[in-house]
Coordinates of N, CA and C in Angstrom, one line a residue:
M1 N 0.9 -1.2 0.0 CA 0.0 0.0 0.0 C 0.9 1.2 0.0
S2 N 0.5 2.2 -0.8 CA 1.3 3.5 -0.9 C 0.4 4.6 -0.4
Q3 N 1.1 5.7 0.2 CA 0.4 6.8 0.7 C 1.2 8.1 0.4
I4 N 0.6 9.1 0.1 CA 1.3 10.4 -0.1 C 0.5 11.5 0.7
L5 N 1.3 12.0 1.6 CA 0.7 13.2 2.3 C 1.4 14.4 1.9
S6 N 0.5 15.5 1.7 CA 1.0 16.8 1.2 C 0.9 17.8 2.3
R7 N 2.0 18.6 2.4 CA 2.0 19.7 3.3 C 2.9 20.8 2.8
L8 N 2.7 22.0 3.4 CA 3.4 23.1 3.0 C 4.4 23.5 3.9
A9 N 5.7 23.7 3.5 CA 6.8 24.1 4.4 C 7.3 25.4 3.8
G10 N 6.9 26.5 4.3 CA 7.3 27.8 3.7 C 6.7 27.9 2.4
E11 N 7.5 28.0 1.4 CA 7.1 28.1 -0.1 C 7.3 26.7 -0.7
V12 N 7.5 25.7 0.0 CA 7.8 24.4 -0.7 C 6.7 23.5 -0.3
R13 N 6.1 22.8 -1.3 CA 5.1 21.8 -1.2 C 5.9 20.5 -1.0
V14 N 5.7 19.8 0.2 CA 6.4 18.6 0.5 C 5.3 17.5 0.3
L15 N 5.8 16.5 -0.5 CA 4.9 15.3 -0.8 C 5.6 14.1 0.0
E16 N 5.0 13.7 1.1 CA 5.7 12.7 2.0 C 5.1 11.3 1.5
C17 N 6.0 10.5 0.9 CA 5.6 9.2 0.3 C 5.9 8.1 1.3
S18 N 5.1 7.2 1.4 CA 5.4 6.0 2.4 C 4.8 4.8 1.8
G19 N 5.5 3.6 2.0 CA 4.9 2.4 1.6 C 5.6 1.8 0.3
R20 N 4.8 1.0 -0.4 CA 5.2 0.3 -1.6 C 4.6 0.9 -2.8
F21 N 5.4 1.4 -3.7 CA 4.9 2.1 -4.9 C 5.0 1.2 -6.1
R22 N 3.9 0.8 -6.6 CA 3.7 -0.2 -7.7 C 2.9 0.4 -8.8
I23 N 3.0 -0.1 -10.0 CA 2.3 0.2 -11.2 C 0.8 0.2 -10.9
G24 N 0.1 1.2 -11.4 CA -1.4 1.3 -11.2 C -1.8 1.9 -9.8
E25 N -0.9 2.0 -8.9 CA -1.3 2.6 -7.6 C -0.4 3.7 -7.2
G26 N 0.8 3.4 -7.0 CA 1.8 4.5 -6.5 C 2.1 5.5 -7.5
D27 N 2.3 5.1 -8.8 CA 2.6 6.0 -9.8 C 1.4 7.0 -10.1
V28 N 0.2 6.4 -10.0 CA -1.0 7.3 -10.2 C -1.1 8.2 -9.0
A29 N -0.8 7.8 -7.7 CA -0.9 8.6 -6.6 C 0.0 9.8 -6.8
L30 N 1.2 9.5 -7.1 CA 2.3 10.6 -7.3 C 1.8 11.5 -8.4
R31 N 1.3 11.0 -9.7 CA 0.8 12.0 -10.6 C -0.2 12.9 -10.2
E32 N -1.2 12.4 -9.5 CA -2.3 13.2 -9.0 C -1.9 14.3 -7.9
A33 N -0.9 13.7 -7.0 CA -0.4 14.7 -6.0 C 0.4 15.9 -6.6
V34 N 1.2 15.6 -7.7 CA 1.9 16.6 -8.4 C 1.0 17.5 -9.2
R35 N 0.0 16.9 -9.8 CA -0.9 17.7 -10.6 C -1.7 18.7 -9.7
E36 N -2.3 18.1 -8.6 CA -2.9 19.0 -7.6 C -2.0 20.2 -7.1
S37 N -0.8 19.9 -6.9 CA 0.2 20.8 -6.3 C 0.4 22.0 -7.4
L38 N 0.6 21.6 -8.5 CA 0.9 22.5 -9.6 C -0.3 23.3 -10.0
E39 N -1.6 22.7 -9.9 CA -2.8 23.5 -10.0 C -3.0 24.5 -9.0
A40 N -2.5 24.2 -7.7 CA -2.7 25.0 -6.6 C -1.7 26.1 -6.6
G41 N -0.8 26.1 -7.5 CA 0.2 27.2 -7.6 C 1.6 26.9 -7.2
A42 N 1.9 25.6 -6.7 CA 3.2 25.3 -6.2 C 4.3 25.5 -7.3
V43 N 5.3 26.1 -6.8 CA 6.5 26.2 -7.8 C 7.6 25.3 -7.4
K44 N 7.8 25.2 -6.1 CA 8.8 24.3 -5.5 C 8.2 23.1 -4.8
M45 N 8.6 21.9 -5.2 CA 8.0 20.6 -4.7 C 9.3 19.8 -4.3
L46 N 9.1 19.2 -3.1 CA 10.1 18.1 -2.6 C 9.3 16.9 -2.4
V47 N 9.9 15.8 -3.0 CA 9.2 14.5 -2.8 C 10.1 13.7 -1.9
D48 N 9.5 13.5 -0.6 CA 10.2 12.8 0.5 C 10.0 11.4 0.3
L49 N 11.2 10.6 0.0 CA 11.1 9.2 -0.1 C 11.7 8.4 0.9
R50 N 11.9 9.0 2.1 CA 12.5 8.3 3.3 C 11.7 7.0 3.7
Q51 N 10.4 7.1 3.5 CA 9.5 5.9 4.0 C 9.1 5.1 2.9
V52 N 9.6 5.1 1.7 CA 9.3 4.3 0.6 C 10.1 3.0 0.7
S53 N 9.4 1.8 0.9 CA 10.1 0.6 1.1 C 10.4 -0.1 -0.4
L54 N 9.7 0.2 -1.4 CA 9.7 -0.4 -2.7 C 9.1 0.5 -3.8
C55 N 9.8 0.5 -4.9 CA 9.2 1.3 -6.0 C 9.6 0.5 -7.3
D56 N 8.7 0.5 -8.2 CA 8.9 -0.2 -9.6 C 9.2 0.9 -10.6
S57 N 9.4 0.3 -11.8 CA 9.7 1.3 -13.0 C 8.7 2.3 -13.2
A58 N 7.4 1.9 -13.1 CA 6.3 2.9 -13.3 C 6.4 4.1 -12.4
F59 N 6.8 4.0 -11.1 CA 6.9 4.9 -10.2 C 8.2 5.8 -10.6
L60 N 9.2 5.2 -10.9 CA 10.4 5.9 -11.2 C 10.1 6.8 -12.6
G61 N 9.4 6.2 -13.5 CA 9.0 6.9 -14.7 C 8.2 8.1 -14.3
E62 N 7.2 7.9 -13.3 CA 6.4 9.0 -13.0 C 7.2 10.1 -12.3
L63 N 8.3 9.8 -11.5 CA 9.1 10.8 -11.0 C 9.7 11.7 -12.0
V64 N 10.2 10.9 -13.1 CA 10.8 11.8 -14.3 C 9.8 12.6 -14.9
G65 N 8.6 12.0 -15.2 CA 7.5 12.8 -15.8 C 7.1 14.0 -14.9
S66 N 7.1 13.8 -13.6 CA 6.7 14.9 -12.7 C 7.7 16.0 -12.6
Y67 N 9.0 15.6 -12.7 CA 10.0 16.5 -12.7 C 9.9 17.5 -14.1
A68 N 9.6 16.7 -15.2 CA 9.4 17.5 -16.4 C 8.1 18.4 -16.5
R69 N 7.1 18.0 -15.9 CA 5.9 18.8 -15.8 C 6.1 20.0 -15.0
A70 N 6.8 19.8 -13.8 CA 7.1 20.9 -12.9 C 8.1 21.9 -13.6
A71 N 9.1 21.4 -14.3 CA 10.0 22.3 -15.1 C 9.3 23.1 -16.2
N72 N 8.4 22.4 -16.9 CA 7.7 23.1 -18.0 C 6.8 24.2 -17.5
R73 N 6.4 24.2 -16.2 CA 5.7 25.3 -15.7 C 6.6 26.2 -14.8
G74 N 7.8 26.2 -15.1 CA 8.7 27.1 -14.3 C 9.0 26.8 -13.0
G75 N 8.7 25.5 -12.6 CA 8.9 25.0 -11.1 C 10.1 24.1 -11.0
A76 N 10.2 23.5 -9.9 CA 11.3 22.6 -9.6 C 10.8 21.4 -8.7
L77 N 11.3 20.3 -9.0 CA 10.9 19.2 -8.1 C 12.2 18.4 -7.7
K78 N 12.3 18.2 -6.5 CA 13.6 17.6 -5.9 C 13.2 16.4 -5.2
L79 N 14.1 15.4 -5.0 CA 13.9 14.3 -4.2 C 14.7 14.4 -2.9
L80 N 14.1 13.9 -1.8 CA 14.7 13.8 -0.5 C 14.9 12.5 -0.1
S81 N 16.1 12.0 0.3 CA 16.5 11.0 1.0 C 15.9 9.7 0.5
P82 N 16.1 9.3 -0.7 CA 15.6 7.8 -1.1 C 16.3 6.8 -0.3
A83 N 15.6 5.8 0.2 CA 16.2 4.8 1.0 C 17.2 4.0 0.0
P84 N 18.2 3.3 0.6 CA 19.2 2.7 -0.4 C 18.5 1.8 -1.4
K85 N 17.6 1.0 -1.1 CA 16.9 0.1 -2.1 C 16.3 0.9 -3.2
V86 N 15.6 2.1 -2.8 CA 15.0 2.9 -3.8 C 16.1 3.6 -4.7
A87 N 17.2 4.0 -4.1 CA 18.1 4.6 -4.8 C 18.8 3.7 -5.8
E88 N 18.8 2.4 -5.5 CA 19.4 1.4 -6.5 C 18.5 1.1 -7.6
S89 N 17.2 1.4 -7.5 CA 16.2 1.1 -8.5 C 16.4 1.8 -9.9

């Protein structure tokens, strides 16, 4: 099960991800969270991956797509502390 909690820290929208991110669930949740953040006017986003225990290629692809969508709108998306297993993916 994957979960994304969204919070504001100053000017930065923080997306706190936790759990296992697999195709059809985690990638969709990230896409929606980023879309909602961009529509709400977020320019700076931080995806916190400290609590992600597993991610597949669909989630990694969505991270890349989300980065591109943010950049195309003049924003920035950065990753925070991927766990070693996630960083190896």
